[in-house]
Amino acid sequence: MAPSRRSWNFMAIYGYDVLLGSIAAFYVFMVPFTKVEESFNLQAMHDILYHGHHIENYDHLEFPGVVPRTFIGALLVSILASPMVLAINLLHLPKIYSLLAVRLALGFFILATLRFLRVQIRDKFGPQVEAFFVTLVAIQFHMLFYSTRPLPNILALGIVNLSYGFWLKGSFYATLRCLIFATIVFRCDMLLLLCPLGLELLLTKSISLWEAIKHCAVAVLFSVGLTVLVDSVMWQKLLWPEFNVFWFNSVLNRSSEWGTQPFYWYFTSALPRSLLVAYPLFMFGVILDRRILFYVVPVLSFVVLYSKLPHKELRFIISSVPIFNLSAAVAASRIYNNRKKSFWNLLYIALLSLLVISLGLTAITFMASYENYPSGYALRTLHRVGHTKNITSEILVHIDTFSAMNGISRFCENGNPWRYSKEEGIPLEDFWQRNFTYLLNERLSIKGFKCLFQVDGFSRIRLNVGFPPISMVKEPKVYIHGNLENTDIMRRSWPGCS
């Protein structure tokens, strides 16, 4: 077979995957750093890859977090990333490359499950609906940006994608098994999706009650047994992590301590931002194709039920996006097919306009996100400029809580002579009594230290009269301080802080 023919066949089969994977990889390389919400799984991946069976050295034993999380997702991603990390270690590259490796491995897993769903969409609704589905995912920011971020919600999304695929395929018991696994292992709130979906399957007689009980019981026993076995070993105590999370968030309602939003917030903020043009289209799709109602109702019920919880974040309902995109793709396909008719032609022009606007909004959101990890950029700059040949002793860097939450992880650390401390609770006036060489801190002035340079971060978007119509407003977020007693540091020229 000629090379051009093989290339054509490859793109025909995997072209959509290459497109989505390229966009996700672009986000990884452009915004490699992570936030505090991702810290547990990310630190767990680091420790699995770099400490192996030496659990006593793992980060979670020193910083367990508010509630325990499962190691199963971190183990899976670490296995996928291990060949790349091995090559990185053999080449003696900085650990930041391993951060890229684990994020790319996670993205591979999520996009592989999305491919399974996409194939079922093609089989049930046709290749044109599949094409519009891929187009919508590609121009939306959040799905592909989040697909490489080690959040429990994203690990659950991978399993939920499989469940959606089985749902479209007509394998209803497999759908329930996947959702049970996602609920018990990764995110207990997937119960809010499992219940309305299971109820619909029963009411439509797609499944029998007795068979559902048998399949679900086996899935529950397997899922609980797996997570308790793995996580009891990793946490060194008998533990079912997601039960602790369920108790904390739902029974004690402690998640409200992280802020609350009104009931309608998902419908007026989160879904419009995540779906963009697909938001009005998905509602149109329900009207145009009655088959879609079967899939939209349980997912919409999931969002409504989740709205009852006061603490809200977009990532909590990201599992609803694929089905809403499917409904939107059906609507877009119908509009395209009827574009030569007068009324539909107006809708087609509106569709094209909204696609372009959505792409522009995605570009703006990306630029804001690029500036939203100031601590990661600060530490990377310090590694580049903060080590000189005259410094032979260790370089001890203290990372305050704000910095640890906004871009810094174990993957960002360098080897000797660099050492790092995230010790909390040190009064500002006591830092000078400690042996820190540098401080990464949100405060401008600290006794015994000189502010060497600052890193700005995203503050807000400003509308302008003229060109460009939109600009990013940045402000100082992280200050890098040097010890006044270190003469080598003090002799050098630094940008200073404002």
Coordinates of C-alpha atoms in Angstrom, one line a residue:
M1 CA 0.0 0.0 0.0
A2 CA 1.4 3.5 -0.9
P3 CA 2.4 5.8 1.9
S4 CA -0.2 8.4 0.9
R5 CA -2.9 5.7 0.9
R6 CA -1.9 4.6 4.4
S7 CA -1.8 8.2 5.6
W8 CA -5.3 8.7 4.2
N9 CA -6.6 5.6 5.9
F10 CA -5.0 6.6 9.2
M11 CA -6.6 10.1 9.1
A12 CA -9.9 8.6 8.1
I13 CA -9.9 6.4 11.2
Y14 CA -8.1 8.6 13.7
G15 CA -8.3 12.1 12.3
Y16 CA -10.8 13.4 14.9
D17 CA -8.6 11.9 17.6
V18 CA -5.6 13.7 16.2
L19 CA -7.5 17.0 16.1
L20 CA -8.8 16.8 19.7
G21 CA -5.5 15.3 21.0
S22 CA -3.5 18.1 19.4
I23 CA -5.7 20.8 21.0
A24 CA -5.4 19.1 24.4
A25 CA -1.6 18.7 24.1
F26 CA -1.4 22.4 23.1
Y27 CA -3.1 23.3 26.4
V28 CA -0.7 21.0 28.3
F29 CA 2.5 22.5 26.8
M30 CA 1.2 26.1 27.1
V31 CA -0.2 25.8 30.6
P32 CA 1.7 23.0 32.3
F33 CA 1.1 24.0 35.9
T34 CA -1.8 22.9 38.1
K35 CA -4.0 24.2 40.9
V36 CA -4.7 23.1 44.4
E37 CA -7.8 21.1 43.3
E38 CA -5.5 18.8 41.3
S39 CA -2.9 18.5 44.0
F40 CA -3.8 15.2 45.6
N41 CA -3.8 13.1 42.4
L42 CA -0.8 15.0 41.0
Q43 CA 1.3 14.5 44.1
A44 CA 0.2 10.9 44.2
M45 CA 1.4 10.3 40.6
H46 CA 4.7 12.0 41.5
D47 CA 5.2 9.7 44.5
I48 CA 4.2 6.5 42.7
L49 CA 6.6 7.3 39.9
Y50 CA 9.5 8.6 42.1
H51 CA 9.1 6.8 45.4
G52 CA 7.5 3.5 44.3
H53 CA 6.8 1.2 47.2
H54 CA 8.3 3.6 49.8
I55 CA 4.9 4.8 50.9
E56 CA 6.5 6.5 54.0
N57 CA 7.9 9.2 51.7
Y58 CA 4.5 10.0 50.1
D59 CA 3.2 13.5 50.2
H60 CA -0.3 12.6 51.4
L61 CA 1.0 11.3 54.8
E62 CA 2.3 14.8 55.6
F63 CA -0.5 16.8 53.8
P64 CA -3.6 14.6 53.7
G65 CA -6.0 17.3 52.6
V66 CA -9.5 17.9 53.9
V67 CA -10.8 14.5 52.8
P68 CA -9.0 11.4 51.6
R69 CA -9.0 10.5 47.9
T70 CA -8.5 7.3 46.0
F71 CA -5.2 6.3 44.6
I72 CA -6.7 4.2 41.8
G73 CA -6.8 7.0 39.2
A74 CA -3.3 8.0 40.1
L75 CA -2.1 4.4 39.7
L76 CA -3.7 4.1 36.3
V77 CA -2.2 7.3 34.9
S78 CA 1.2 6.5 36.4
I79 CA 1.2 3.2 34.7
L80 CA 0.4 4.9 31.4
A81 CA 3.0 7.6 31.9
S82 CA 5.8 5.3 33.3
P83 CA 7.6 4.6 29.9
M84 CA 7.8 8.4 29.2
V85 CA 9.0 9.1 32.8
L86 CA 11.6 6.4 32.5
A87 CA 13.0 7.9 29.4
I88 CA 12.9 11.4 31.0
N89 CA 14.9 10.0 34.0
L90 CA 17.4 8.2 31.7
L91 CA 18.0 11.5 29.9
H92 CA 18.4 13.4 33.2
L93 CA 15.7 15.9 32.3
P94 CA 14.0 18.1 34.9
K95 CA 10.9 16.7 36.6
I96 CA 8.7 19.3 34.9
Y97 CA 8.9 17.0 31.8
S98 CA 7.4 14.2 33.9
L99 CA 4.5 16.6 34.7
L100 CA 3.9 17.0 31.0
A101 CA 4.1 13.2 30.7
V102 CA 1.4 12.4 33.3
R103 CA -0.9 15.1 32.0
L104 CA -0.6 13.8 28.5
A105 CA -1.2 10.2 29.7
L106 CA -4.4 11.3 31.5
G107 CA -5.5 13.2 28.3
F108 CA -4.9 10.0 26.3
F109 CA -7.2 8.1 28.7
I110 CA -9.9 10.7 28.6
L111 CA -9.8 11.1 24.8
A112 CA -9.8 7.3 24.4
T113 CA -13.0 7.1 26.3
L114 CA -14.4 10.0 24.3
R115 CA -13.5 8.2 21.1
F116 CA -15.6 5.2 22.3
L117 CA -18.5 7.5 22.9
R118 CA -17.9 9.2 19.5
V119 CA -18.0 5.9 17.7
Q120 CA -21.4 5.1 19.2
I121 CA -22.7 8.5 18.2
R122 CA -21.6 7.8 14.6
D123 CA -23.3 4.4 14.7
K124 CA -26.6 5.7 16.1
F125 CA -26.9 9.2 14.6
G126 CA -24.6 9.1 11.6
P127 CA -21.2 10.5 10.6
Q128 CA -22.4 14.1 10.2
V129 CA -23.6 14.3 13.8
E130 CA -20.3 12.8 14.8
A131 CA -18.5 15.6 12.8
F132 CA -20.5 18.3 14.5
F133 CA -19.9 16.7 17.9
V134 CA -16.2 16.8 17.4
T135 CA -16.4 20.4 16.1
L136 CA -18.2 21.5 19.3
V137 CA -15.8 19.8 21.6
A138 CA -12.8 21.3 19.7
I139 CA -14.0 24.9 20.0
Q140 CA -15.1 24.6 23.6
F141 CA -12.4 25.5 26.1
H142 CA -13.2 23.6 29.2
M143 CA -13.6 20.0 28.0
L144 CA -10.2 19.7 26.4
F145 CA -8.4 22.0 28.9
Y146 CA -9.7 19.9 31.8
S147 CA -9.2 16.6 30.1
T148 CA -5.5 16.6 31.1
R149 CA -6.0 17.9 34.6
P150 CA -5.9 15.2 37.4
L151 CA -9.1 16.1 39.1
P152 CA -11.4 13.4 40.6
N153 CA -14.1 14.8 38.4
I154 CA -12.0 14.2 35.3
L155 CA -11.1 10.7 36.3
A156 CA -14.8 10.0 36.8
L157 CA -15.5 11.7 33.4
G158 CA -13.5 9.0 31.7
I159 CA -15.7 6.2 33.2
V160 CA -18.9 8.3 32.5
N161 CA -17.9 8.6 28.9
L162 CA -17.7 4.8 28.7
S163 CA -21.2 4.6 30.4
Y164 CA -22.6 7.0 27.8
G165 CA -21.1 4.9 25.0
F166 CA -22.7 1.8 26.4
W167 CA -26.0 3.7 26.8
L168 CA -26.0 4.7 23.1
K169 CA -25.0 1.2 22.2
G170 CA -27.9 -0.3 24.1
S171 CA -25.8 -2.1 26.7
F172 CA -27.7 -0.8 29.6
Y173 CA -26.4 -3.0 32.3
A174 CA -22.8 -2.0 31.3
T175 CA -23.9 1.6 31.6
L176 CA -25.0 1.0 35.2
R177 CA -21.9 -0.9 36.1
C178 CA -19.7 2.0 34.8
L179 CA -21.6 4.6 36.7
I180 CA -21.5 2.6 39.9
F181 CA -17.7 2.3 39.5
A182 CA -17.4 6.0 38.9
T183 CA -19.6 6.7 41.9
I184 CA -17.9 4.4 44.4
V185 CA -14.3 5.0 43.4
F186 CA -13.9 8.5 42.0
R187 CA -16.9 10.8 42.7
C188 CA -19.7 9.9 45.0
D189 CA -21.8 12.7 43.4
M190 CA -22.2 10.6 40.2
L191 CA -25.0 9.0 42.2
L192 CA -27.0 12.0 41.1
L193 CA -26.5 10.8 37.5
L194 CA -26.9 7.1 38.2
C195 CA -30.3 7.4 39.9
P196 CA -32.3 9.3 37.2
L197 CA -30.6 7.3 34.5
G198 CA -31.4 4.0 36.2
L199 CA -34.9 5.1 36.9
E200 CA -35.5 6.0 33.3
L201 CA -34.2 2.6 32.1
L202 CA -36.6 0.9 34.5
L203 CA -39.6 3.1 33.5
T204 CA -39.0 2.6 29.8
K205 CA -38.5 -1.2 30.5
S206 CA -35.1 -1.1 29.0
I207 CA -33.9 -3.2 31.9
S208 CA -35.6 -5.6 34.3
L209 CA -35.5 -4.8 38.0
W210 CA -34.2 -8.2 39.1
E211 CA -31.4 -8.2 36.5
A212 CA -30.5 -4.7 37.4
I213 CA -30.2 -5.6 41.1
K214 CA -27.9 -8.5 40.2
H215 CA -25.6 -6.5 37.9
C216 CA -25.5 -3.5 40.3
A217 CA -24.7 -5.7 43.3
V218 CA -21.7 -7.3 41.6
A219 CA -20.5 -3.9 40.5
V220 CA -20.9 -2.5 44.0
L221 CA -19.0 -5.3 45.6
F222 CA -16.2 -5.1 43.1
S223 CA -15.9 -1.4 43.3
V224 CA -16.0 -1.2 47.1
G225 CA -13.6 -4.1 47.4
L226 CA -11.1 -2.6 45.0
T227 CA -11.0 0.9 46.5
V228 CA -10.9 -0.3 50.1
L229 CA -8.1 -2.8 49.2
V230 CA -5.9 -0.3 47.3
D231 CA -6.6 2.8 49.4
S232 CA -6.2 1.0 52.8
V233 CA -2.7 0.1 51.7
M234 CA -1.9 3.5 50.4
W235 CA -3.4 5.4 53.3
Q236 CA -2.1 2.8 55.8
K237 CA -5.5 2.5 57.5
L238 CA -8.9 0.9 56.7
L239 CA -10.5 3.3 54.3
W240 CA -13.2 3.9 51.7
P241 CA -12.3 7.4 50.5
E242 CA -15.4 8.3 48.6
F243 CA -17.6 7.4 51.6
N244 CA -15.7 10.0 53.6
V245 CA -16.2 12.5 50.8
F246 CA -19.9 11.8 50.7
W247 CA -20.2 12.2 54.5
F248 CA -18.2 15.5 54.4
N249 CA -20.0 17.1 51.5
S250 CA -23.6 15.7 51.7
V251 CA -24.2 14.8 55.3
L252 CA -22.2 17.4 57.1
N253 CA -22.6 19.9 54.2
R254 CA -19.0 21.2 54.9
S255 CA -18.4 21.9 51.2
S256 CA -20.3 25.2 51.7
E257 CA -17.3 26.5 53.6
W258 CA -15.6 26.9 50.2
G259 CA -18.3 29.3 49.0
T260 CA -21.9 29.0 47.8
Q261 CA -23.8 29.9 44.6
P262 CA -27.6 30.3 44.0
F263 CA -29.6 27.4 42.7
Y264 CA -29.7 28.6 39.1
W265 CA -25.9 29.2 38.8
Y266 CA -25.2 26.1 36.7
F267 CA -27.7 27.2 34.1
T268 CA -26.8 30.9 34.0
S269 CA -23.0 30.6 34.4
A270 CA -21.3 27.2 34.3
L271 CA -23.2 25.6 31.3
P272 CA -23.1 28.7 29.1
R273 CA -19.4 29.1 29.7
S274 CA -18.6 25.4 29.1
L275 CA -21.0 24.7 26.2
L276 CA -20.9 28.1 24.4
V277 CA -22.8 27.7 21.1
A278 CA -23.9 24.3 22.2
Y279 CA -26.0 25.7 25.0
P280 CA -28.9 27.0 22.9
L281 CA -28.3 24.3 20.3
F282 CA -28.8 21.4 22.8
M283 CA -32.2 22.7 23.7
F284 CA -33.1 23.0 20.0
G285 CA -31.8 19.4 19.5
V286 CA -34.4 18.0 21.9
I287 CA -37.2 19.6 19.8
L288 CA -35.8 18.4 16.5
D289 CA -35.1 14.8 17.3
R290 CA -37.3 12.9 19.8
R291 CA -34.6 10.3 20.3
I292 CA -32.4 12.8 22.1
L293 CA -34.9 13.3 24.9
F294 CA -34.1 9.8 26.2
Y295 CA -30.5 10.9 26.8
V296 CA -31.0 14.5 27.8
V297 CA -33.6 14.0 30.6
P298 CA -31.4 12.0 33.0
V299 CA -28.4 14.3 32.4
L300 CA -30.5 17.4 32.9
S301 CA -31.9 15.9 36.0
F302 CA -28.3 15.3 37.2
V303 CA -27.6 19.1 36.9
V304 CA -30.9 20.0 38.6
L305 CA -30.2 17.7 41.5
Y306 CA -26.7 19.0 41.8
S307 CA -28.0 22.5 41.9
K308 CA -29.5 21.8 45.3
L309 CA -25.9 21.6 46.8
P310 CA -24.9 25.2 47.8
H311 CA -21.2 24.9 46.8
K312 CA -20.9 24.9 43.0
E313 CA -18.1 24.6 40.5
L314 CA -18.1 24.0 36.8
R315 CA -16.0 20.9 37.1
F316 CA -18.7 19.3 39.3
I317 CA -21.1 19.0 36.3
I318 CA -18.5 18.5 33.5
S319 CA -19.8 14.9 33.1
S320 CA -23.0 16.4 31.6
V321 CA -21.2 18.2 28.7
P322 CA -20.9 15.2 26.3
I323 CA -24.6 14.5 26.2
F324 CA -25.5 18.2 25.8
N325 CA -22.9 18.3 23.0
L326 CA -24.6 15.3 21.4
S327 CA -28.0 17.1 21.5
A328 CA -26.4 20.2 20.1
A329 CA -24.7 18.2 17.3
V330 CA -28.0 16.8 16.3
A331 CA -29.5 20.3 16.0
A332 CA -26.5 21.6 14.1
S333 CA -26.7 18.7 11.6
R334 CA -30.4 19.3 11.0
I335 CA -29.7 23.0 10.4
Y336 CA -26.9 22.2 8.0
N337 CA -29.1 19.7 6.0
N338 CA -31.9 22.3 5.6
R339 CA -29.6 25.3 5.0
K340 CA -31.0 25.9 1.5
K341 CA -34.5 26.6 2.8
S342 CA -35.2 30.3 3.6
F343 CA -35.9 30.0 7.4
W344 CA -33.2 27.4 7.9
N345 CA -30.7 29.5 6.0
L346 CA -31.1 32.2 8.7
L347 CA -30.5 29.6 11.4
Y348 CA -27.4 28.3 9.4
I349 CA -26.0 31.8 9.3
A350 CA -26.6 32.2 13.0
L351 CA -25.0 28.8 13.6
L352 CA -21.8 29.8 11.7
S353 CA -21.7 33.2 13.6
L354 CA -22.1 31.5 17.0
L355 CA -19.3 29.0 16.1
V356 CA -16.9 31.9 15.3
I357 CA -18.0 33.8 18.5
S358 CA -17.4 30.6 20.5
L359 CA -14.0 30.2 19.1
G360 CA -13.2 33.8 20.1
L361 CA -14.4 33.2 23.6
T362 CA -12.3 30.1 23.9
A363 CA -9.2 32.1 22.9
I364 CA -10.0 34.7 25.5
T365 CA -10.6 32.1 28.2
F366 CA -7.3 30.4 27.3
M367 CA -5.4 33.7 27.6
A368 CA -6.9 34.2 31.0
S369 CA -6.0 30.7 32.1
Y370 CA -2.4 31.1 30.8
E371 CA -1.9 33.9 33.3
N372 CA -3.6 32.1 36.2
Y373 CA -0.7 30.0 37.5
P374 CA 1.7 32.7 38.7
S375 CA 3.5 30.5 41.3
G376 CA 4.6 27.9 38.7
Y377 CA 6.1 30.7 36.5
A378 CA 7.7 32.2 39.6
L379 CA 9.5 29.0 40.6
R380 CA 10.5 28.2 37.0
T381 CA 12.1 31.7 36.8
L382 CA 13.8 31.3 40.2
H383 CA 15.3 28.0 39.0
R384 CA 16.7 29.8 36.0
V385 CA 18.2 32.8 37.7
G386 CA 18.5 31.9 41.3
H387 CA 21.4 29.5 41.1
T388 CA 24.9 30.7 40.6
K389 CA 28.2 29.0 40.5
N390 CA 29.2 30.7 43.7
I391 CA 26.5 29.0 45.7
T392 CA 27.8 25.6 46.8
S393 CA 25.6 25.0 49.8
E394 CA 21.9 23.9 49.5
I395 CA 19.3 26.4 48.3
L396 CA 16.3 26.3 50.6
V397 CA 13.1 27.7 49.2
H398 CA 10.0 28.3 51.3
I399 CA 6.7 28.1 49.4
D400 CA 3.7 29.7 51.1
T401 CA 0.2 28.4 51.0
F402 CA -0.9 30.7 48.2
S403 CA 2.0 29.7 46.0
A404 CA 1.4 26.0 46.7
M405 CA -2.2 26.4 45.6
N406 CA -1.5 28.3 42.3
G407 CA 0.9 26.4 40.2
I408 CA 3.5 24.5 42.2
S409 CA 3.7 20.8 42.7
R410 CA 6.4 18.2 43.4
F411 CA 7.0 17.9 39.7
C412 CA 8.1 21.5 39.7
E413 CA 11.0 20.9 42.1
N414 CA 14.6 20.5 41.0
G415 CA 17.2 18.2 42.5
N416 CA 20.3 19.2 44.5
P417 CA 21.2 21.8 45.7
W418 CA 17.6 22.9 45.7
R419 CA 15.4 22.0 48.7
Y420 CA 11.8 23.0 49.4
S421 CA 9.6 23.6 52.4
K422 CA 5.9 24.1 52.5
E423 CA 5.8 24.4 56.3
E424 CA 2.6 26.3 57.3
G425 CA 2.0 28.7 60.2
I426 CA 5.3 30.5 60.2
P427 CA 4.7 34.2 61.3
L428 CA 6.1 36.7 58.8
E429 CA 8.4 38.2 61.4
D430 CA 10.0 34.8 62.1
F431 CA 11.1 34.0 58.5
W432 CA 14.4 35.8 59.1
Q433 CA 15.3 33.4 61.9
R434 CA 15.0 30.5 59.6
N435 CA 17.6 29.4 57.1
F436 CA 15.6 30.0 54.0
T437 CA 17.5 31.2 50.9
Y438 CA 14.4 32.3 49.0
L439 CA 10.8 32.8 49.8
L440 CA 7.8 32.5 47.4
N441 CA 5.2 34.5 49.1
E442 CA 2.1 36.6 48.4
R443 CA 3.3 39.4 50.7
L444 CA 5.4 42.2 49.3
S445 CA 7.5 42.9 52.4
I446 CA 9.0 40.4 54.8
K447 CA 11.5 41.1 57.6
G448 CA 15.0 39.9 56.8
F449 CA 14.4 39.5 53.1
K450 CA 14.6 41.6 50.0
C451 CA 12.0 41.4 47.3
L452 CA 13.9 40.3 44.2
F453 CA 11.1 40.2 41.6
Q454 CA 7.4 39.6 41.2
V455 CA 5.2 37.6 38.9
D456 CA 1.9 39.0 37.8
G457 CA -1.3 36.9 37.3
F458 CA -4.7 37.3 35.8
S459 CA -7.0 39.7 37.6
R460 CA -9.9 40.5 35.2
I461 CA -10.9 41.2 31.6
R462 CA -11.3 44.8 30.5
L463 CA -13.4 46.0 27.6
N464 CA -11.8 48.7 25.5
V465 CA -13.0 51.3 23.0
G466 CA -11.0 50.6 19.9
F467 CA -8.6 47.7 19.1
P468 CA -8.1 45.3 20.8
P469 CA -11.6 45.4 22.2
I470 CA -10.6 43.1 25.1
S471 CA -7.5 43.1 27.2
M472 CA -6.2 41.1 30.2
V473 CA -5.7 43.1 33.4
K474 CA -2.8 41.6 35.5
E475 CA -1.6 42.4 38.9
P476 CA 1.2 41.2 41.2
K477 CA 0.4 37.8 42.6
V478 CA 3.6 36.2 43.9
Y479 CA 6.8 37.9 45.2
I480 CA 10.2 36.2 45.3
H481 CA 12.3 37.3 48.2
G482 CA 16.0 36.7 48.9
N483 CA 17.8 36.4 52.2
L484 CA 19.5 39.7 53.1
E485 CA 22.3 37.8 54.8
N486 CA 23.2 36.0 51.6
T487 CA 25.8 38.3 50.1
D488 CA 26.0 36.5 46.7
I489 CA 22.2 37.1 46.2
M490 CA 22.4 40.7 47.4
R491 CA 25.4 41.5 45.0
R492 CA 23.4 40.6 41.9
S493 CA 21.0 42.8 40.0
W494 CA 17.3 42.0 40.3
P495 CA 14.2 43.6 38.7
G496 CA 12.8 44.5 42.1
C497 CA 9.2 44.7 43.1
S498 CA 6.6 47.4 42.8

